[in-house]
Amino acid sequence: MWHLYLPIAGNSVNVILVFGLGLFVGLLSGIFGVGGGFLMTPLLITIGIPPTVAAASDSNQIVGASTSGTLAHYRLGNVDFKMGFLLLVGGVIGGTVGVQVIKVLRQMGNAGFLINITYVLMLGFVGIYMFMESLQGLKKETDRRPIKKTQKRESGYARLLKKLPWQTHFEKSGVELSVLMPLILGTFVGILAAIMGVGGGFIMVPVMVYLLRMPMHVVVGTSLFQILFTCINVTIMQAHSNHTVDFVLALILLIGSSLGAQFGAKISKRLKGDQLKIILASLVLIVMVKMLLGLLLEPSVLLAYIGGH
Amino acid sequence: MLKKLFPVIVVFLICSAGWCPDSPMAALPMQMKLKPNHIFIGATFNGARISVTGNVPANSEVLIRLMGPFENTKLKKKGRALGFLWMNMGAVEFQNIPSVFLLFPSNALEKSLKNDSDEWRKIGLGFGALEKQAKIIPASEDKQKLFKEFRKLKESAGRYEIQKNKVRYGETHGSTKTFTATMSIPSGMPKGSYKAQVFAIKNGSVVTSAEEHIIAEETGFPATLSFLAFHHGTLYGVLAVLVAIIAGLVTGLVFKGGKGGH
């Protein structure tokens, strides 16, 4: 009872369990503006879904969750479409470049090693930086000191930003930037995401916060908007080339996750920017520790199915 | 005279040495029946139970084996890099290996089968025999170690297993006794053709055997969806995306409606 057969995964699952999984990951997605693939794919593998099907079907469900999440954040005025569109264009260019880079890396050998180490180091760096920065922000708030924009931020980076051509105003984000910035950074994230085989939400959110200087709430909404298009692309590509999208699985997941994303957006609204950042930073660090342990501890089985994150 | 008799003597010697293994088996009574022998994988399929009934020689023990479909499986191999990091270190392929390999021994056989004793390797029925026939590419790999890991991987999905307490004996009629067994098949069984075999074992050798085939095929919604996914991939992808977007939008609108929206 309560079981449905997944024709592409070739296994049956408990509908309530998968729905619950979707609800939980959708909640995180709505709160933090991440796709949640880092969490969903391993969980799906645990319940007996082949890794390639887990990753592809997850992309399909993220389409639902991020549509729901983007809509919810749009109503709250948190989506910067202009910025999102530019990042997206960069992301597509980066994704295409990334796929070529990974081919070269594979030919050189040791690709897996490089990818894993880079991933762990980057998550560690981003997580710790974000954690410390938001902790300081929260402390300042509790001290009730006037929040000053720190002067040291007017650094070389800030001056460089101002010098770039095609400066334009991003109304929702409240920043003045060159069009080149989101394009270049979008490309950078796209390359990394393609190499690492992840959606890139984890990298995109800190990039928007620290390098594009966008307010955290707008970051969440805009990130979801961008993830939506990335995942539409991935789902169609996977269905076309690898036949790994299990629609039944994705449907159960996305009913849960699009509901979760709505609640998530509401929770996100109630939390302060620094609170959001510190929780996300903790999540990033947990994922980093999990990956590190995966590298250091001997796996229980020394063989694994090909695919997945 | 001796020259004329030579071929006769050779045939006699070969047959008495067991060269014609089928002939003594065929002489012993053996029957098996499967119910059902066709598995339909529909939308609510959650594994199957197949009953096996039949007769075997009264003084023998029963082992039932279900295996199939044969496939080639490529897997990532984990190994140590720089002496302390566990990473993917290349791939290995298991060729022509059954996707499902389930054994249902009688209680008397279970312990020795589980320990994979030499006796079982000799009979050629247990996991040891499967390891022997498995072909691993590249051939230079440590076959024994890799097969052990492969078996662990399969066991975690319930595809390779020794299921205990499944075989029950019934009445004895003269030289035969009846048996029944219920095979639990995992929901993760691939579609295709399976071989169900019953072996009657006595004093460490197979005295007689029988086999039947089981077909597992998708039907209804899963069959339609599989056809679409594998034959019209792009259309399937576009539809999957559209449904996801609509579901996301509907959820969004329902929430707006719930709040009395604007």
XYZ file of N, CA and C in Angstrom, chain A residues 81-177:
291
model
N 14.817 40.294 -11.923
C 14.795 39.591 -13.212
C 15.961 39.990 -14.102
N 16.309 41.278 -14.054
C 17.397 41.761 -14.911
C 18.708 41.063 -14.550
N 18.997 41.059 -13.256
C 20.212 40.409 -12.772
C 20.159 38.904 -13.067
N 19.005 38.305 -12.777
C 18.830 36.867 -12.990
C 19.061 36.493 -14.436
N 18.552 37.287 -15.347
C 18.693 37.003 -16.767
C 20.161 37.052 -17.192
N 20.877 38.100 -16.715
C 22.301 38.229 -17.072
C 23.124 37.063 -16.506
N 22.818 36.689 -15.267
C 23.527 35.550 -14.654
C 23.251 34.274 -15.437
N 22.018 34.181 -15.889
C 21.606 32.996 -16.646
C 22.372 32.873 -17.958
N 22.486 34.007 -18.666
C 23.233 34.010 -19.932
C 24.673 33.566 -19.659
N 25.260 34.151 -18.603
C 26.615 33.758 -18.201
C 26.662 32.276 -17.872
N 25.642 31.809 -17.143
C 25.589 30.398 -16.725
C 25.576 29.449 -17.900
N 24.811 29.811 -18.946
C 24.735 28.944 -20.134
C 26.105 28.874 -20.822
N 26.745 30.076 -20.952
C 28.093 30.103 -21.558
C 29.044 29.257 -20.706
N 28.998 29.487 -19.383
C 29.886 28.767 -18.464
C 29.657 27.269 -18.506
N 28.383 26.863 -18.556
C 28.055 25.444 -18.604
C 28.666 24.782 -19.825
N 28.571 25.471 -20.966
C 29.119 24.927 -22.215
C 30.634 24.817 -22.113
N 31.282 25.873 -21.575
C 32.737 25.842 -21.408
C 33.119 24.728 -20.424
N 32.361 24.646 -19.328
C 32.645 23.664 -18.271
C 32.649 22.246 -18.779
N 31.694 21.936 -19.658
C 31.603 20.575 -20.205
C 32.882 20.246 -20.987
N 33.424 21.255 -21.713
C 34.672 21.039 -22.450
C 35.844 20.892 -21.485
N 35.835 21.724 -20.419
C 36.923 21.670 -19.431
C 36.981 20.275 -18.801
N 35.806 19.754 -18.472
C 35.782 18.443 -17.803
C 36.317 17.355 -18.738
N 36.065 17.516 -20.034
C 36.588 16.537 -21.006
C 38.114 16.544 -20.974
N 38.680 17.761 -20.992
C 40.143 17.893 -20.969
C 40.696 17.311 -19.665
N 40.025 17.641 -18.544
C 40.483 17.141 -17.240
C 40.466 15.622 -17.213
N 39.399 15.035 -17.783
C 39.278 13.566 -17.785
C 40.415 12.944 -18.586
N 40.751 13.611 -19.708
C 41.836 13.080 -20.538
C 43.163 13.128 -19.789
N 43.313 14.173 -18.961
C 44.553 14.311 -18.210
C 44.613 13.307 -17.057
N 43.476 12.707 -16.734
C 43.411 11.805 -15.580
C 43.268 12.615 -14.314
N 43.012 11.927 -13.203
C 42.893 12.614 -11.909
C 41.790 13.655 -11.844
N 40.840 13.648 -12.792
C 39.778 14.655 -12.784
C 38.984 14.586 -11.486
N 38.635 13.368 -11.092
C 37.831 13.170 -9.877
C 38.524 13.758 -8.669
N 39.813 13.524 -8.602
C 40.602 14.023 -7.476
C 40.542 15.546 -7.406
N 40.830 16.187 -8.546
C 40.816 17.657 -8.614
C 39.451 18.219 -8.231
N 38.402 17.601 -8.795
C 37.052 18.087 -8.559
C 36.693 18.009 -7.076
N 36.960 16.843 -6.485
C 36.601 16.662 -5.076
C 37.339 17.624 -4.162
N 38.639 17.755 -4.403
C 39.436 18.631 -3.548
C 38.977 20.089 -3.705
N 38.771 20.512 -4.965
C 38.320 21.893 -5.202
C 36.988 22.140 -4.503
N 36.090 21.160 -4.626
C 34.755 21.296 -4.054
C 34.841 21.470 -2.535
N 35.613 20.583 -1.901
C 35.728 20.630 -0.443
C 36.351 21.960 -0.007
N 37.422 22.350 -0.691
C 38.099 23.594 -0.316
C 37.175 24.798 -0.497
N 36.451 24.794 -1.626
C 35.596 25.942 -1.896
C 34.432 26.024 -0.914
N 33.809 24.884 -0.655
C 32.708 24.886 0.316
C 33.224 25.327 1.681
N 34.400 24.841 2.038
C 34.990 25.202 3.316
C 35.227 26.698 3.402
N 35.834 27.252 2.355
C 36.160 28.677 2.337
C 34.882 29.523 2.381
N 33.949 29.195 1.482
C 32.699 29.964 1.400
C 31.915 29.854 2.706
N 31.824 28.616 3.232
C 31.062 28.371 4.455
C 31.629 29.153 5.627
N 32.945 29.063 5.815
C 33.567 29.730 6.967
C 33.442 31.255 6.828
N 33.722 31.773 5.628
C 33.639 33.219 5.413
C 32.232 33.726 5.696
N 31.245 33.031 5.133
C 29.855 33.444 5.282
C 29.430 33.366 6.751
N 29.864 32.299 7.397
C 29.507 32.089 8.797
C 30.052 33.223 9.657
N 31.349 33.521 9.494
C 31.993 34.557 10.304
C 31.356 35.917 10.033
N 31.143 36.189 8.754
C 30.614 37.490 8.371
C 29.205 37.705 8.940
N 28.361 36.674 8.823
C 26.995 36.850 9.317
C 26.953 36.844 10.843
N 27.889 36.106 11.448
C 27.973 36.106 12.917
C 28.297 37.518 13.408
N 29.234 38.157 12.726
C 29.586 39.542 13.082
C 28.375 40.444 12.934
N 27.661 40.269 11.838
C 26.462 41.060 11.577
C 25.440 40.893 12.683
N 25.235 39.642 13.105
C 24.251 39.362 14.158
C 24.700 39.965 15.483
N 26.003 39.880 15.770
C 26.541 40.433 17.018
C 26.304 41.931 17.076
N 26.586 42.570 15.942
C 26.418 44.023 15.875
C 24.983 44.397 16.181
N 24.083 43.595 15.659
C 22.671 43.876 15.849
C 22.282 43.746 17.306
N 22.798 42.652 17.947
C 22.429 42.449 19.349
C 23.088 43.511 20.233
N 24.243 44.011 19.809
C 24.912 45.083 20.571
C 24.186 46.416 20.399
N 23.243 46.427 19.474
C 22.471 47.634 19.139
C 23.376 48.796 18.731
N 24.512 48.446 18.171
C 25.362 49.517 17.640
C 24.828 49.908 16.273
N 25.005 51.139 15.899
C 24.563 51.505 14.559
C 25.348 50.697 13.516
N 24.609 50.160 12.575
C 25.287 49.334 11.556
C 25.909 50.250 10.508
N 27.221 50.210 10.513
C 27.926 51.033 9.523
C 28.353 50.151 8.380
N 28.274 50.690 7.228
C 28.859 49.967 6.086
C 30.366 50.055 6.272
N 30.982 48.933 6.447
C 32.414 48.960 6.754
C 33.207 49.634 5.628
N 34.070 50.493 6.076
C 34.831 51.296 5.119
C 35.813 50.467 4.302
N 36.305 49.377 4.946
C 37.322 48.591 4.242
C 36.761 47.957 2.958
N 35.434 47.909 2.863
C 34.840 47.338 1.658
C 35.104 48.224 0.424
N 35.351 49.498 0.692
C 35.671 50.395 -0.432
C 37.097 50.091 -0.882
N 37.299 48.864 -1.248
C 38.648 48.392 -1.543
C 38.896 48.437 -3.042
N 39.968 47.791 -3.435
C 40.304 47.697 -4.857
C 39.169 47.095 -5.650
N 38.516 46.092 -5.044
C 37.420 45.409 -5.731
C 36.288 46.393 -6.026
N 35.940 47.225 -5.026
C 34.846 48.186 -5.202
C 35.203 49.208 -6.276
N 36.467 49.644 -6.259
C 36.900 50.631 -7.253
C 36.884 50.029 -8.651
N 37.300 48.765 -8.712
C 37.296 48.050 -10.002
C 35.867 47.967 -10.543
N 34.922 47.663 -9.649
C 33.514 47.548 -10.051
C 33.032 48.844 -10.700
N 33.458 49.964 -10.112
C 33.000 51.264 -10.604
C 33.629 51.636 -11.941
N 34.851 51.092 -12.168
C 35.577 51.458 -13.385
C 35.071 50.719 -14.626
N 34.403 49.584 -14.401
C 33.974 48.760 -15.542
C 32.940 49.496 -16.406
N 32.970 49.236 -17.716
C 32.015 49.931 -18.595
C 30.592 49.384 -18.454
N 29.658 50.010 -19.128
C 28.233 49.614 -19.173
C 27.611 49.489 -17.780
N 27.845 50.529 -16.983
C 27.247 50.555 -15.647
C 25.732 50.686 -15.783
N 25.024 49.917 -14.985
C 23.560 50.018 -15.040
C 22.981 49.847 -13.631
N 21.785 50.345 -13.454
C 21.185 50.268 -12.123
C 20.273 49.052 -12.030
N 20.491 48.235 -10.998
C 19.610 47.089 -10.771
C 18.664 47.483 -9.651
N 17.435 47.782 -10.039
C 16.505 48.391 -9.117
C 16.177 47.508 -7.915
N 15.793 46.264 -8.188
C 15.384 45.372 -7.083
C 16.523 45.125 -6.106
N 17.735 44.968 -6.667
C 18.876 44.691 -5.808
C 19.419 45.966 -5.180
N 19.064 47.103 -5.771
C 19.536 48.389 -5.253
C 21.028 48.573 -5.445
N 21.585 48.029 -6.518
C 23.019 48.197 -6.763
C 23.267 48.770 -8.164
N 24.406 49.446 -8.293
C 24.843 50.006 -9.565
C 26.046 49.182 -10.003
N 25.915 48.494 -11.113
C 26.993 47.579 -11.520
C 27.145 47.585 -13.022
